[in-house]
Amino acid sequence: MLICDDSNMARKQVLRSLPEEWKDSVQIACNGAEALTILRDNSIEILFLDLTMPGIDGIGVLQGIKKLNLNCSVFVISADIQPEMQNKVKALGAKEFMRKPVKADLLLNNLRQHGLL
């Protein structure tokens, strides 16, 4: 599992929302380039992804996942809640789009809905 967000506070908030038994298997990326390296070099099943980051943003990560043909369930967590952006990330393969800051019950419900919990 990977959490990618340039905000340390946002990364910690997502981590706190996860089931306790998952927390030891979480990797952290502070930007899109770091996330793509981790995704390419590891078998990551779930990615929690911010959209607005310096350098390679969340859209760039989604495009990279598609280009590299990686099998990863992506859950976008962003403050950019424009319908166009939500449609764009889903078209690029994201499972869900959640508003930042994500609520733990919504995150867990989305994981359950996709058979990941």
Short mmCIF file of C-alpha atoms in Angstrom, two decimals:
data_model
loop_
_atom_site.label_atom_id
_atom_site.label_comp_id
_atom_site.label_asym_id
_atom_site.label_seq_id
_atom_site.Cartn_x
_atom_site.Cartn_y
_atom_site.Cartn_z
CA MET A 1 0.00 0.00 0.00
CA LEU A 2 1.21 3.51 -0.83
CA ILE A 3 0.13 6.96 0.30
CA CYS A 4 1.26 9.75 -2.02
CA ASP A 5 0.74 13.34 -0.93
CA ASP A 6 3.11 16.30 -0.65
CA SER A 7 1.50 17.25 2.68
CA ASN A 8 2.84 15.39 5.71
CA MET A 9 -0.34 16.23 7.63
CA ALA A 10 -2.52 14.74 4.85
CA ARG A 11 -0.37 11.57 4.71
CA LYS A 12 -0.73 11.11 8.47
CA GLN A 13 -4.49 11.67 8.28
CA VAL A 14 -4.89 8.92 5.66
CA LEU A 15 -2.62 6.60 7.66
CA ARG A 16 -4.74 7.14 10.80
CA SER A 17 -7.86 6.18 8.81
CA LEU A 18 -6.52 2.76 7.80
CA PRO A 19 -7.11 -0.46 9.73
CA GLU A 20 -4.45 -0.90 12.41
CA GLU A 21 -3.18 -4.17 10.93
CA TRP A 22 -2.40 -2.44 7.61
CA LYS A 23 -0.21 0.32 9.01
CA ASP A 24 3.03 -1.71 9.00
CA SER A 25 2.75 -2.36 5.26
CA VAL A 26 2.28 1.29 4.18
CA GLN A 27 4.88 3.08 2.10
CA ILE A 28 4.99 6.86 1.74
CA ALA A 29 5.72 9.05 -1.28
CA CYS A 30 6.01 12.83 -1.03
CA ASN A 31 5.55 13.48 -4.76
CA GLY A 32 4.51 11.86 -8.00
CA ALA A 33 8.01 10.94 -9.17
CA GLU A 34 8.69 9.12 -5.91
CA ALA A 35 5.32 7.34 -6.17
CA LEU A 36 6.03 6.12 -9.69
CA THR A 37 9.43 4.76 -8.61
CA ILE A 38 7.87 2.89 -5.69
CA LEU A 39 5.04 1.58 -7.89
CA ARG A 40 7.47 0.39 -10.57
CA ASP A 41 9.81 -1.33 -8.08
CA ASN A 42 7.24 -2.89 -5.72
CA SER A 43 3.99 -4.77 -5.88
CA ILE A 44 1.58 -2.11 -4.61
CA GLU A 45 -2.05 -3.17 -4.42
CA ILE A 46 -3.58 0.12 -3.21
CA LEU A 47 -2.53 3.73 -3.82
CA PHE A 48 -4.05 6.72 -2.04
CA LEU A 49 -3.16 9.63 -4.31
CA ASP A 50 -3.30 13.40 -4.01
CA LEU A 51 -3.75 15.35 -7.25
CA THR A 52 -2.06 18.68 -6.59
CA MET A 53 1.67 18.18 -6.06
CA PRO A 54 4.78 19.86 -7.45
CA GLY A 55 6.54 18.13 -10.34
CA ILE A 56 4.57 15.06 -11.40
CA ASP A 57 1.06 15.58 -10.11
CA GLY A 58 -1.64 12.98 -9.49
CA ILE A 59 -2.77 13.03 -13.12
CA GLY A 60 0.82 12.31 -14.16
CA VAL A 61 0.94 9.38 -11.73
CA LEU A 62 -2.31 7.96 -13.13
CA GLN A 63 -0.94 8.34 -16.66
CA GLY A 64 2.30 6.65 -15.57
CA ILE A 65 0.42 3.73 -14.03
CA LYS A 66 -1.48 3.28 -17.28
CA LYS A 67 1.67 3.59 -19.42
CA LEU A 68 3.57 1.07 -17.28
CA ASN A 69 0.51 -1.23 -17.24
CA LEU A 70 0.62 -1.54 -13.44
CA ASN A 71 -2.14 -3.34 -11.58
CA CYS A 72 -2.97 -1.02 -8.69
CA SER A 73 -6.26 0.18 -7.17
CA VAL A 74 -6.04 3.97 -7.00
CA PHE A 75 -8.13 6.08 -4.66
CA VAL A 76 -7.74 9.79 -5.29
CA ILE A 77 -7.98 12.06 -2.26
CA SER A 78 -8.01 15.73 -3.24
CA ALA A 79 -9.34 19.16 -2.38
CA ASP A 80 -9.88 19.74 -6.13
CA ILE A 81 -13.47 18.54 -6.29
CA GLN A 82 -14.43 19.89 -9.71
CA PRO A 83 -16.67 17.41 -11.56
CA GLU A 84 -14.38 17.60 -14.61
CA MET A 85 -11.43 16.49 -12.50
CA GLN A 86 -13.42 13.67 -10.92
CA ASN A 87 -14.38 12.44 -14.39
CA LYS A 88 -10.79 12.74 -15.61
CA VAL A 89 -9.28 10.65 -12.79
CA LYS A 90 -11.93 7.96 -13.20
CA ALA A 91 -11.26 7.88 -16.95
CA LEU A 92 -7.59 7.33 -16.10
CA GLY A 93 -8.46 4.34 -13.92
CA ALA A 94 -9.01 5.67 -10.39
CA LYS A 95 -11.50 3.57 -8.41
CA GLU A 96 -12.85 6.45 -6.33
CA PHE A 97 -12.48 10.18 -5.78
CA MET A 98 -12.69 11.35 -2.16
CA ARG A 99 -12.70 14.91 -0.88
CA LYS A 100 -9.79 15.98 1.30
CA PRO A 101 -9.64 15.66 4.25
CA VAL A 102 -11.00 12.16 3.82
CA LYS A 103 -13.21 10.76 6.54
CA ALA A 104 -12.15 7.36 7.87
CA ASP A 105 -15.61 5.82 7.45
CA LEU A 106 -15.81 6.91 3.79
CA LEU A 107 -12.34 5.58 3.06
CA LEU A 108 -13.13 2.22 4.67
CA ASN A 109 -16.51 2.02 2.89
CA ASN A 110 -14.82 2.64 -0.46
CA LEU A 111 -12.26 -0.09 0.27
CA ARG A 112 -15.08 -2.50 1.18
CA GLN A 113 -17.08 -1.56 -1.92
CA HIS A 114 -14.11 -2.56 -4.10
CA GLY A 115 -13.43 -5.81 -2.21
CA LEU A 116 -10.19 -4.59 -0.65
CA LEU A 117 -11.28 -4.77 2.99
#
